[in-house]
Amino acid sequence: MIFSLDKLPAAAHGYRGRFAPSPTGLLHAGSLTTAVGSYLEARRHGGEWRLRIEDLDPPREMAGAADAILATLDAFGFEWDGEVEYQSRRHHHYRAALDALVASGDAYPCACTRKQLAEHARRGVDGYVYPGSCRHGLPVGAAARAWRLAVPEGEVAFVDALQGEVGQDVAHAVGDFVLLRADGFWAYQLAVVVDDALQGITHVVRGADLLVSTPRQIALQRALGVPTPAYCHLPLMVNAAGEKLSKQTLAPAIDPAAAAAELRLALSRLGHAPPAGCETLAELWTWARAHWDLARVGAGPVSVA
Ligand code: GLU
């Protein structure tokens, strides 16, 4: 192991899950459904459920969103374990991870501009595939802008609890991806891997939009020598146009005053329609905790229109 892990108490019953919203907007039907699924899956295993605010990208964040997300989760009756973590307070951990990767020869500086990539790179599963221009050294006189992981050749495969077998040749589909961005901010891929490892997360339950990122995260875990958690990617919530619900697609914010109705909807979208007579938040949670079964959750997108 080249990256030393903090001493953390072992996860209760071997299961520690988490919900990790980015405060770029308020909770909407998609993020609420992810919270519900990850929470119930953790509780069904007698496990812990942690909260992590992924506030790594200030230009995209909305003032007050982190507090509003926490207040909404509280109004819904979610009970999280431990202190809420904020990525904005954890930069030293990301720095330590990058230093370890540089020392082991797994990370390298890159001087390429977006314009150069647009001219020379082909498109992959998530933007441009980095053509490896700076892998063997910066051009003479060029300064480092970003830092990248030198991704090994070969397929990264894993079994997702809902989506089944997933495989991706990261080197071919994505290329050497960014760890520290040219604008000086830490990349999501690095921060999420470092935090899941340091926080002892054993099970990652999140939206299927992130399935494309998981092989990158596993490649990074291998480079850092940290464990790979179990993954479960919940069905994507889409609008009438088939687009993922998000701030960009103008998904409306959840109204905490309508929490019981919203919780009922979220459970139904996850294949757990509560029976008539389950009306209050307390009744819905009691029923959901007793009946939650991943086998009832579909894998494909759910229309929320
Ligand atoms: N912060 C990410 C998001 O809000 C989720 C990260 C994760 O669950 O790994 O989309």
mmCIF file of C-alpha atoms and ligand atoms in Angstrom:
data_model
loop_
_atom_site.group_PDB
_atom_site.id
_atom_site.type_symbol
_atom_site.label_atom_id
_atom_site.label_comp_id
_atom_site.label_asym_id
_atom_site.label_seq_id
_atom_site.Cartn_x
_atom_site.Cartn_y
_atom_site.Cartn_z
ATOM 1 C CA MET A 1 0.000 0.000 0.000
ATOM 2 C CA ILE A 2 1.542 3.283 -1.019
ATOM 3 C CA PHE A 3 -1.092 5.532 0.499
ATOM 4 C CA SER A 4 -1.616 5.158 4.227
ATOM 5 C CA LEU A 5 -5.189 5.037 5.512
ATOM 6 C CA ASP A 6 -6.338 6.885 8.621
ATOM 7 C CA LYS A 7 -7.149 4.702 11.592
ATOM 8 C CA LEU A 8 -10.913 4.461 11.512
ATOM 9 C CA PRO A 9 -13.158 2.276 13.650
ATOM 10 C CA ALA A 10 -14.320 -0.690 11.585
ATOM 11 C CA ALA A 11 -17.688 -0.262 9.895
ATOM 12 C CA ALA A 12 -20.642 -1.589 11.885
ATOM 13 C CA HIS A 13 -21.496 -5.116 10.675
ATOM 14 C CA GLY A 14 -18.953 -4.696 7.903
ATOM 15 C CA TYR A 15 -21.115 -2.179 6.058
ATOM 16 C CA ARG A 16 -20.500 1.535 5.801
ATOM 17 C CA GLY A 17 -22.406 3.378 3.111
ATOM 18 C CA ARG A 18 -22.620 7.036 2.235
ATOM 19 C CA PHE A 19 -24.544 9.707 0.387
ATOM 20 C CA ALA A 20 -22.342 12.304 -1.254
ATOM 21 C CA PRO A 21 -24.289 15.193 -2.797
ATOM 22 C CA SER A 22 -22.589 18.078 -4.587
ATOM 23 C CA PRO A 23 -24.028 21.409 -3.413
ATOM 24 C CA THR A 24 -24.524 22.660 -6.949
ATOM 25 C CA GLY A 25 -28.270 22.828 -6.341
ATOM 26 C CA LEU A 26 -31.031 21.663 -4.009
ATOM 27 C CA LEU A 27 -32.163 18.051 -3.699
ATOM 28 C CA HIS A 28 -34.473 16.981 -6.538
ATOM 29 C CA ALA A 29 -36.372 13.769 -7.215
ATOM 30 C CA GLY A 30 -33.230 12.107 -8.581
ATOM 31 C CA SER A 31 -30.907 12.883 -5.690
ATOM 32 C CA LEU A 32 -33.649 12.143 -3.147
ATOM 33 C CA THR A 33 -34.148 8.696 -4.681
ATOM 34 C CA THR A 34 -30.404 8.022 -4.432
ATOM 35 C CA ALA A 35 -30.445 9.097 -0.792
ATOM 36 C CA VAL A 36 -33.418 6.808 -0.048
ATOM 37 C CA GLY A 37 -31.868 3.802 -1.807
ATOM 38 C CA SER A 38 -28.426 4.158 -0.251
ATOM 39 C CA TYR A 39 -29.931 4.744 3.210
ATOM 40 C CA LEU A 40 -32.266 1.758 3.143
ATOM 41 C CA GLU A 41 -29.613 -0.537 1.705
ATOM 42 C CA ALA A 42 -27.243 0.463 4.544
ATOM 43 C CA ARG A 43 -29.871 0.005 7.228
ATOM 44 C CA ARG A 44 -30.995 -3.341 5.851
ATOM 45 C CA HIS A 45 -27.438 -4.545 6.363
ATOM 46 C CA GLY A 46 -27.345 -3.106 9.894
ATOM 47 C CA GLY A 47 -24.711 -0.761 8.538
ATOM 48 C CA GLU A 48 -23.768 2.885 8.887
ATOM 49 C CA TRP A 49 -24.777 5.658 6.542
ATOM 50 C CA ARG A 50 -22.488 8.682 6.275
ATOM 51 C CA LEU A 51 -22.952 12.049 4.629
ATOM 52 C CA ARG A 52 -20.288 13.790 2.612
ATOM 53 C CA ILE A 53 -20.787 17.182 0.998
ATOM 54 C CA GLU A 54 -18.775 17.223 -2.228
ATOM 55 C CA ASP A 55 -18.017 20.935 -2.314
ATOM 56 C CA LEU A 56 -14.946 20.801 -4.496
ATOM 57 C CA ASP A 57 -16.005 23.012 -7.349
ATOM 58 C CA PRO A 58 -16.919 26.478 -6.004
ATOM 59 C CA PRO A 59 -17.728 28.011 -9.422
ATOM 60 C CA ARG A 60 -20.514 25.449 -9.892
ATOM 61 C CA GLU A 61 -21.870 25.640 -6.356
ATOM 62 C CA MET A 62 -24.972 27.412 -5.161
ATOM 63 C CA ALA A 63 -24.725 29.523 -2.017
ATOM 64 C CA GLY A 64 -26.602 27.886 0.842
ATOM 65 C CA ALA A 65 -27.178 24.591 -0.990
ATOM 66 C CA ALA A 66 -25.143 22.436 1.425
ATOM 67 C CA ASP A 67 -27.129 23.623 4.451
ATOM 68 C CA ALA A 68 -30.389 23.341 2.541
ATOM 69 C CA ILE A 69 -29.600 19.741 1.519
ATOM 70 C CA LEU A 70 -28.844 18.804 5.133
ATOM 71 C CA ALA A 71 -32.018 20.531 6.357
ATOM 72 C CA THR A 72 -34.096 18.690 3.747
ATOM 73 C CA LEU A 73 -32.577 15.320 4.656
ATOM 74 C CA ASP A 74 -33.303 16.061 8.300
ATOM 75 C CA ALA A 75 -36.900 17.065 7.532
ATOM 76 C CA PHE A 76 -37.346 13.718 5.762
ATOM 77 C CA GLY A 77 -36.198 11.866 8.852
ATOM 78 C CA PHE A 78 -32.892 10.512 7.525
ATOM 79 C CA GLU A 79 -30.532 9.693 10.394
ATOM 80 C CA TRP A 80 -26.869 9.774 9.469
ATOM 81 C CA ASP A 81 -23.916 8.435 11.402
ATOM 82 C CA GLY A 82 -20.969 10.537 12.520
ATOM 83 C CA GLU A 83 -20.122 14.057 11.492
ATOM 84 C CA VAL A 84 -20.922 15.396 8.053
ATOM 85 C CA GLU A 85 -17.683 15.573 6.037
ATOM 86 C CA TYR A 86 -16.909 18.428 3.642
ATOM 87 C CA GLN A 87 -14.496 17.884 0.796
ATOM 88 C CA SER A 88 -13.500 21.556 0.945
ATOM 89 C CA ARG A 89 -11.803 20.769 4.285
ATOM 90 C CA ARG A 90 -9.932 17.732 2.996
ATOM 91 C CA HIS A 91 -7.554 19.152 0.392
ATOM 92 C CA HIS A 92 -4.513 17.905 2.343
ATOM 93 C CA HIS A 93 -5.677 14.319 1.829
ATOM 94 C CA TYR A 94 -5.986 14.807 -1.935
ATOM 95 C CA ARG A 95 -2.529 16.395 -2.005
ATOM 96 C CA ALA A 96 -1.070 13.427 -0.093
ATOM 97 C CA ALA A 97 -2.662 11.008 -2.568
ATOM 98 C CA LEU A 98 -1.337 12.909 -5.576
ATOM 99 C CA ASP A 99 2.128 13.079 -4.016
ATOM 100 C CA ALA A 100 2.048 9.301 -3.500
ATOM 101 C CA LEU A 101 1.002 8.742 -7.119
ATOM 102 C CA VAL A 102 3.744 11.039 -8.399
ATOM 103 C CA ALA A 103 6.305 9.250 -6.223
ATOM 104 C CA SER A 104 5.233 5.853 -7.579
ATOM 105 C CA GLY A 105 5.325 7.117 -11.162
ATOM 106 C CA ASP A 106 1.555 6.728 -11.625
ATOM 107 C CA ALA A 107 0.777 10.429 -12.062
ATOM 108 C CA TYR A 108 2.347 12.982 -14.359
ATOM 109 C CA PRO A 109 1.997 16.675 -15.215
ATOM 110 C CA CYS A 110 0.226 17.746 -18.387
ATOM 111 C CA ALA A 111 0.569 20.997 -20.301
ATOM 112 C CA CYS A 112 -2.170 20.398 -22.895
ATOM 113 C CA THR A 113 -4.856 23.009 -23.312
ATOM 114 C CA ARG A 114 -8.512 22.284 -23.999
ATOM 115 C CA LYS A 115 -7.998 23.712 -27.489
ATOM 116 C CA GLN A 116 -5.158 21.276 -28.210
ATOM 117 C CA LEU A 117 -7.299 18.374 -27.037
ATOM 118 C CA ALA A 118 -10.207 19.535 -29.193
ATOM 119 C CA GLU A 119 -7.853 19.474 -32.190
ATOM 120 C CA HIS A 120 -6.055 16.195 -31.537
ATOM 121 C CA ALA A 121 -8.166 13.940 -29.319
ATOM 122 C CA ARG A 122 -11.019 11.632 -30.256
ATOM 123 C CA ARG A 123 -14.201 11.454 -28.217
ATOM 124 C CA GLY A 124 -14.644 8.628 -25.714
ATOM 125 C CA VAL A 125 -17.297 7.637 -23.202
ATOM 126 C CA ASP A 126 -16.917 10.839 -21.197
ATOM 127 C CA GLY A 127 -15.398 13.649 -23.235
ATOM 128 C CA TYR A 128 -12.037 13.561 -25.003
ATOM 129 C CA VAL A 129 -9.766 10.544 -24.730
ATOM 130 C CA TYR A 130 -6.442 11.933 -23.616
ATOM 131 C CA PRO A 131 -3.942 11.024 -26.345
ATOM 132 C CA GLY A 132 -1.043 10.707 -23.907
ATOM 133 C CA SER A 133 0.888 13.690 -25.297
ATOM 134 C CA CYS A 134 2.606 14.562 -21.981
ATOM 135 C CA ARG A 135 2.912 11.023 -20.604
ATOM 136 C CA HIS A 136 6.640 10.842 -21.241
ATOM 137 C CA GLY A 137 7.476 14.406 -20.309
ATOM 138 C CA LEU A 138 6.302 17.963 -20.831
ATOM 139 C CA PRO A 139 7.237 19.668 -24.091
ATOM 140 C CA VAL A 140 10.358 21.796 -23.674
ATOM 141 C CA GLY A 141 9.476 25.108 -22.057
ATOM 142 C CA ALA A 142 5.877 24.094 -21.292
ATOM 143 C CA ALA A 143 4.485 24.443 -17.765
ATOM 144 C CA ALA A 144 2.302 21.877 -16.008
ATOM 145 C CA ARG A 145 -1.373 22.808 -16.066
ATOM 146 C CA ALA A 146 -3.013 19.632 -14.771
ATOM 147 C CA TRP A 147 -1.952 16.276 -13.324
ATOM 148 C CA ARG A 148 -3.112 12.977 -14.792
ATOM 149 C CA LEU A 149 -3.135 9.299 -13.868
ATOM 150 C CA ALA A 150 -1.102 7.038 -16.158
ATOM 151 C CA VAL A 151 -3.851 4.479 -16.778
ATOM 152 C CA PRO A 152 -2.650 0.915 -17.390
ATOM 153 C CA GLU A 153 -3.837 -0.960 -20.479
ATOM 154 C CA GLY A 154 -6.572 -3.545 -20.081
ATOM 155 C CA GLU A 155 -10.154 -3.902 -19.024
ATOM 156 C CA VAL A 156 -11.323 -2.941 -15.541
ATOM 157 C CA ALA A 157 -14.226 -5.219 -14.620
ATOM 158 C CA PHE A 158 -16.518 -5.423 -11.615
ATOM 159 C CA VAL A 159 -19.915 -6.808 -10.689
ATOM 160 C CA ASP A 160 -22.484 -4.187 -9.784
ATOM 161 C CA ALA A 161 -25.208 -5.299 -7.372
ATOM 162 C CA LEU A 162 -27.937 -4.005 -9.715
ATOM 163 C CA GLN A 163 -26.359 -3.472 -13.114
ATOM 164 C CA GLY A 164 -24.522 -6.803 -13.213
ATOM 165 C CA GLU A 165 -21.156 -7.278 -14.906
ATOM 166 C CA VAL A 166 -19.529 -4.051 -16.019
ATOM 167 C CA GLY A 167 -16.277 -3.761 -17.915
ATOM 168 C CA GLN A 168 -14.424 -0.814 -19.413
ATOM 169 C CA ASP A 169 -10.999 -0.469 -20.970
ATOM 170 C CA VAL A 170 -10.260 2.812 -19.232
ATOM 171 C CA ALA A 171 -7.072 3.493 -21.197
ATOM 172 C CA HIS A 172 -9.022 3.211 -24.458
ATOM 173 C CA ALA A 173 -12.406 4.679 -23.415
ATOM 174 C CA VAL A 174 -11.152 7.579 -21.286
ATOM 175 C CA GLY A 175 -7.372 7.705 -21.380
ATOM 176 C CA ASP A 176 -5.128 9.190 -18.718
ATOM 177 C CA PHE A 177 -7.655 11.201 -16.719
ATOM 178 C CA VAL A 178 -7.230 14.351 -14.663
ATOM 179 C CA LEU A 179 -6.514 14.247 -10.914
ATOM 180 C CA LEU A 180 -5.741 17.925 -10.356
ATOM 181 C CA ARG A 181 -7.436 20.277 -12.781
ATOM 182 C CA ALA A 182 -5.818 23.117 -14.706
ATOM 183 C CA ASP A 183 -7.965 25.592 -12.740
ATOM 184 C CA GLY A 184 -6.356 24.309 -9.525
ATOM 185 C CA PHE A 185 -9.373 22.346 -8.262
ATOM 186 C CA TRP A 186 -9.192 18.672 -7.332
ATOM 187 C CA ALA A 187 -10.930 16.347 -9.746
ATOM 188 C CA TYR A 188 -14.007 14.478 -8.549
ATOM 189 C CA GLN A 189 -12.410 11.120 -9.434
ATOM 190 C CA LEU A 190 -9.457 11.637 -7.101
ATOM 191 C CA ALA A 191 -11.436 13.117 -4.219
ATOM 192 C CA VAL A 192 -14.129 10.452 -4.263
ATOM 193 C CA VAL A 193 -11.587 7.608 -4.251
ATOM 194 C CA VAL A 194 -9.508 9.157 -1.475
ATOM 195 C CA ASP A 195 -12.579 9.874 0.664
ATOM 196 C CA ASP A 196 -14.244 6.503 0.158
ATOM 197 C CA ALA A 197 -10.941 4.900 1.208
ATOM 198 C CA LEU A 198 -10.104 7.156 4.166
ATOM 199 C CA GLN A 199 -13.678 7.088 5.437
ATOM 200 C CA GLY A 200 -13.747 3.300 5.322
ATOM 201 C CA ILE A 201 -16.704 3.145 2.917
ATOM 202 C CA THR A 202 -17.449 -0.499 2.140
ATOM 203 C CA HIS A 203 -20.519 -0.033 -0.098
ATOM 204 C CA VAL A 204 -21.138 2.714 -2.633
ATOM 205 C CA VAL A 205 -24.807 3.044 -3.641
ATOM 206 C CA ARG A 206 -25.340 5.922 -6.075
ATOM 207 C CA GLY A 207 -27.031 6.908 -9.323
ATOM 208 C CA ALA A 208 -26.389 5.057 -12.566
ATOM 209 C CA ASP A 209 -25.088 8.262 -14.177
ATOM 210 C CA LEU A 210 -21.841 7.547 -12.302
ATOM 211 C CA LEU A 211 -21.462 4.006 -13.655
ATOM 212 C CA VAL A 212 -19.199 5.368 -16.396
ATOM 213 C CA SER A 213 -16.836 6.732 -13.718
ATOM 214 C CA THR A 214 -16.533 3.597 -11.617
ATOM 215 C CA PRO A 215 -13.844 1.833 -13.705
ATOM 216 C CA ARG A 216 -11.722 5.006 -13.449
ATOM 217 C CA GLN A 217 -12.179 4.965 -9.692
ATOM 218 C CA ILE A 218 -11.191 1.307 -9.489
ATOM 219 C CA ALA A 219 -8.069 2.011 -11.579
ATOM 220 C CA LEU A 220 -7.186 4.774 -9.142
ATOM 221 C CA GLN A 221 -7.833 2.553 -6.111
ATOM 222 C CA ARG A 222 -5.421 0.022 -7.571
ATOM 223 C CA ALA A 223 -2.771 2.671 -8.161
ATOM 224 C CA LEU A 224 -3.161 3.922 -4.578
ATOM 225 C CA GLY A 225 -3.292 0.419 -3.123
ATOM 226 C CA VAL A 226 -6.607 0.981 -1.319
ATOM 227 C CA PRO A 227 -9.598 -1.399 -1.210
ATOM 228 C CA THR A 228 -12.368 -1.341 -3.812
ATOM 229 C CA PRO A 229 -15.809 -1.016 -2.206
ATOM 230 C CA ALA A 230 -18.854 -2.944 -3.442
ATOM 231 C CA TYR A 231 -20.847 -0.914 -5.972
ATOM 232 C CA CYS A 232 -24.558 -0.591 -6.633
ATOM 233 C CA HIS A 233 -25.788 1.896 -9.219
ATOM 234 C CA LEU A 234 -29.445 2.793 -8.755
ATOM 235 C CA PRO A 235 -31.739 3.499 -11.706
ATOM 236 C CA LEU A 236 -31.501 6.936 -13.185
ATOM 237 C CA MET A 237 -34.463 9.281 -12.728
ATOM 238 C CA VAL A 238 -35.259 10.936 -16.058
ATOM 239 C CA ASN A 239 -37.665 13.656 -17.197
ATOM 240 C CA ALA A 240 -40.235 13.425 -20.014
ATOM 241 C CA ALA A 241 -37.459 14.076 -22.551
ATOM 242 C CA GLY A 242 -35.457 11.130 -21.168
ATOM 243 C CA GLU A 243 -32.821 13.436 -19.648
ATOM 244 C CA LYS A 244 -31.255 12.837 -16.247
ATOM 245 C CA LEU A 245 -32.846 15.072 -13.620
ATOM 246 C CA SER A 246 -30.391 17.788 -12.694
ATOM 247 C CA LYS A 247 -30.048 21.497 -12.238
ATOM 248 C CA GLN A 248 -29.177 21.758 -15.952
ATOM 249 C CA THR A 249 -32.422 20.023 -16.953
ATOM 250 C CA LEU A 250 -34.321 22.254 -14.510
ATOM 251 C CA ALA A 251 -35.426 19.518 -12.137
ATOM 252 C CA PRO A 252 -37.598 21.123 -9.460
ATOM 253 C CA ALA A 253 -36.307 21.146 -5.889
ATOM 254 C CA ILE A 254 -37.919 18.815 -3.374
ATOM 255 C CA ASP A 255 -40.302 20.583 -0.995
ATOM 256 C CA PRO A 256 -39.558 19.395 2.560
ATOM 257 C CA ALA A 257 -43.123 20.399 3.512
ATOM 258 C CA ALA A 258 -44.358 17.593 1.232
ATOM 259 C CA ALA A 259 -41.874 15.064 2.605
ATOM 260 C CA ALA A 260 -44.287 12.149 3.100
ATOM 261 C CA ALA A 261 -45.657 12.386 -0.448
ATOM 262 C CA GLU A 262 -42.131 12.717 -1.865
ATOM 263 C CA LEU A 263 -40.850 9.755 0.142
ATOM 264 C CA ARG A 264 -43.764 7.627 -1.079
ATOM 265 C CA LEU A 265 -42.901 8.574 -4.670
ATOM 266 C CA ALA A 266 -39.184 7.856 -4.207
ATOM 267 C CA LEU A 267 -39.949 4.421 -2.734
ATOM 268 C CA SER A 268 -42.340 3.614 -5.600
ATOM 269 C CA ARG A 269 -39.694 4.591 -8.141
ATOM 270 C CA LEU A 270 -37.372 2.124 -6.443
ATOM 271 C CA GLY A 271 -39.928 -0.695 -6.777
ATOM 272 C CA HIS A 272 -41.311 -0.374 -3.253
ATOM 273 C CA ALA A 273 -44.824 1.052 -3.501
ATOM 274 C CA PRO A 274 -45.999 1.478 0.099
ATOM 275 C CA PRO A 275 -49.474 0.040 0.853
ATOM 276 C CA ALA A 276 -52.477 2.258 1.536
ATOM 277 C CA GLY A 277 -52.550 3.232 5.179
ATOM 278 C CA CYS A 278 -48.841 4.097 5.252
ATOM 279 C CA GLU A 279 -49.256 7.849 5.301
ATOM 280 C CA THR A 280 -46.934 9.601 7.718
ATOM 281 C CA LEU A 281 -43.161 9.800 7.380
ATOM 282 C CA ALA A 282 -42.776 7.522 10.406
ATOM 283 C CA GLU A 283 -45.141 4.918 8.919
ATOM 284 C CA LEU A 284 -43.430 5.061 5.542
ATOM 285 C CA TRP A 285 -39.946 4.622 7.013
ATOM 286 C CA THR A 286 -41.073 1.767 9.267
ATOM 287 C CA TRP A 287 -42.625 -0.011 6.299
ATOM 288 C CA ALA A 288 -39.637 0.714 4.058
ATOM 289 C CA ARG A 289 -37.064 -0.521 6.574
ATOM 290 C CA ALA A 290 -39.035 -3.743 7.054
ATOM 291 C CA HIS A 291 -39.590 -4.390 3.331
ATOM 292 C CA TRP A 292 -36.529 -3.015 1.582
ATOM 293 C CA ASP A 293 -35.135 -5.564 -0.866
ATOM 294 C CA LEU A 294 -32.703 -4.676 -3.632
ATOM 295 C CA ALA A 295 -34.233 -7.446 -5.758
ATOM 296 C CA ARG A 296 -37.341 -5.232 -6.156
ATOM 297 C CA VAL A 297 -35.365 -2.310 -7.576
ATOM 298 C CA GLY A 298 -35.171 -2.103 -11.363
ATOM 299 C CA ALA A 299 -31.915 -1.370 -13.143
ATOM 300 C CA GLY A 300 -33.179 0.814 -15.998
ATOM 301 C CA PRO A 301 -34.168 4.501 -16.062
ATOM 302 C CA VAL A 302 -37.398 5.596 -14.354
ATOM 303 C CA SER A 303 -39.475 8.418 -15.796
ATOM 304 C CA VAL A 304 -40.399 10.984 -13.214
ATOM 305 C CA ALA A 305 -42.538 13.060 -15.567
HETATM 306 N N1 GLU B 1 -21.153 14.189 -5.706
HETATM 307 C C1 GLU B 1 -21.648 13.331 -6.748
HETATM 308 C C2 GLU B 1 -22.981 13.844 -7.262
HETATM 309 O O1 GLU B 1 -23.645 14.585 -6.564
HETATM 310 C C3 GLU B 1 -21.860 11.912 -6.286
HETATM 311 C C4 GLU B 1 -20.598 11.224 -6.033
HETATM 312 C C5 GLU B 1 -20.702 9.759 -5.671
HETATM 313 O O2 GLU B 1 -21.745 9.315 -5.154
HETATM 314 O O3 GLU B 1 -19.721 9.079 -5.881
HETATM 315 O O4 GLU B 1 -23.329 13.516 -8.373
#
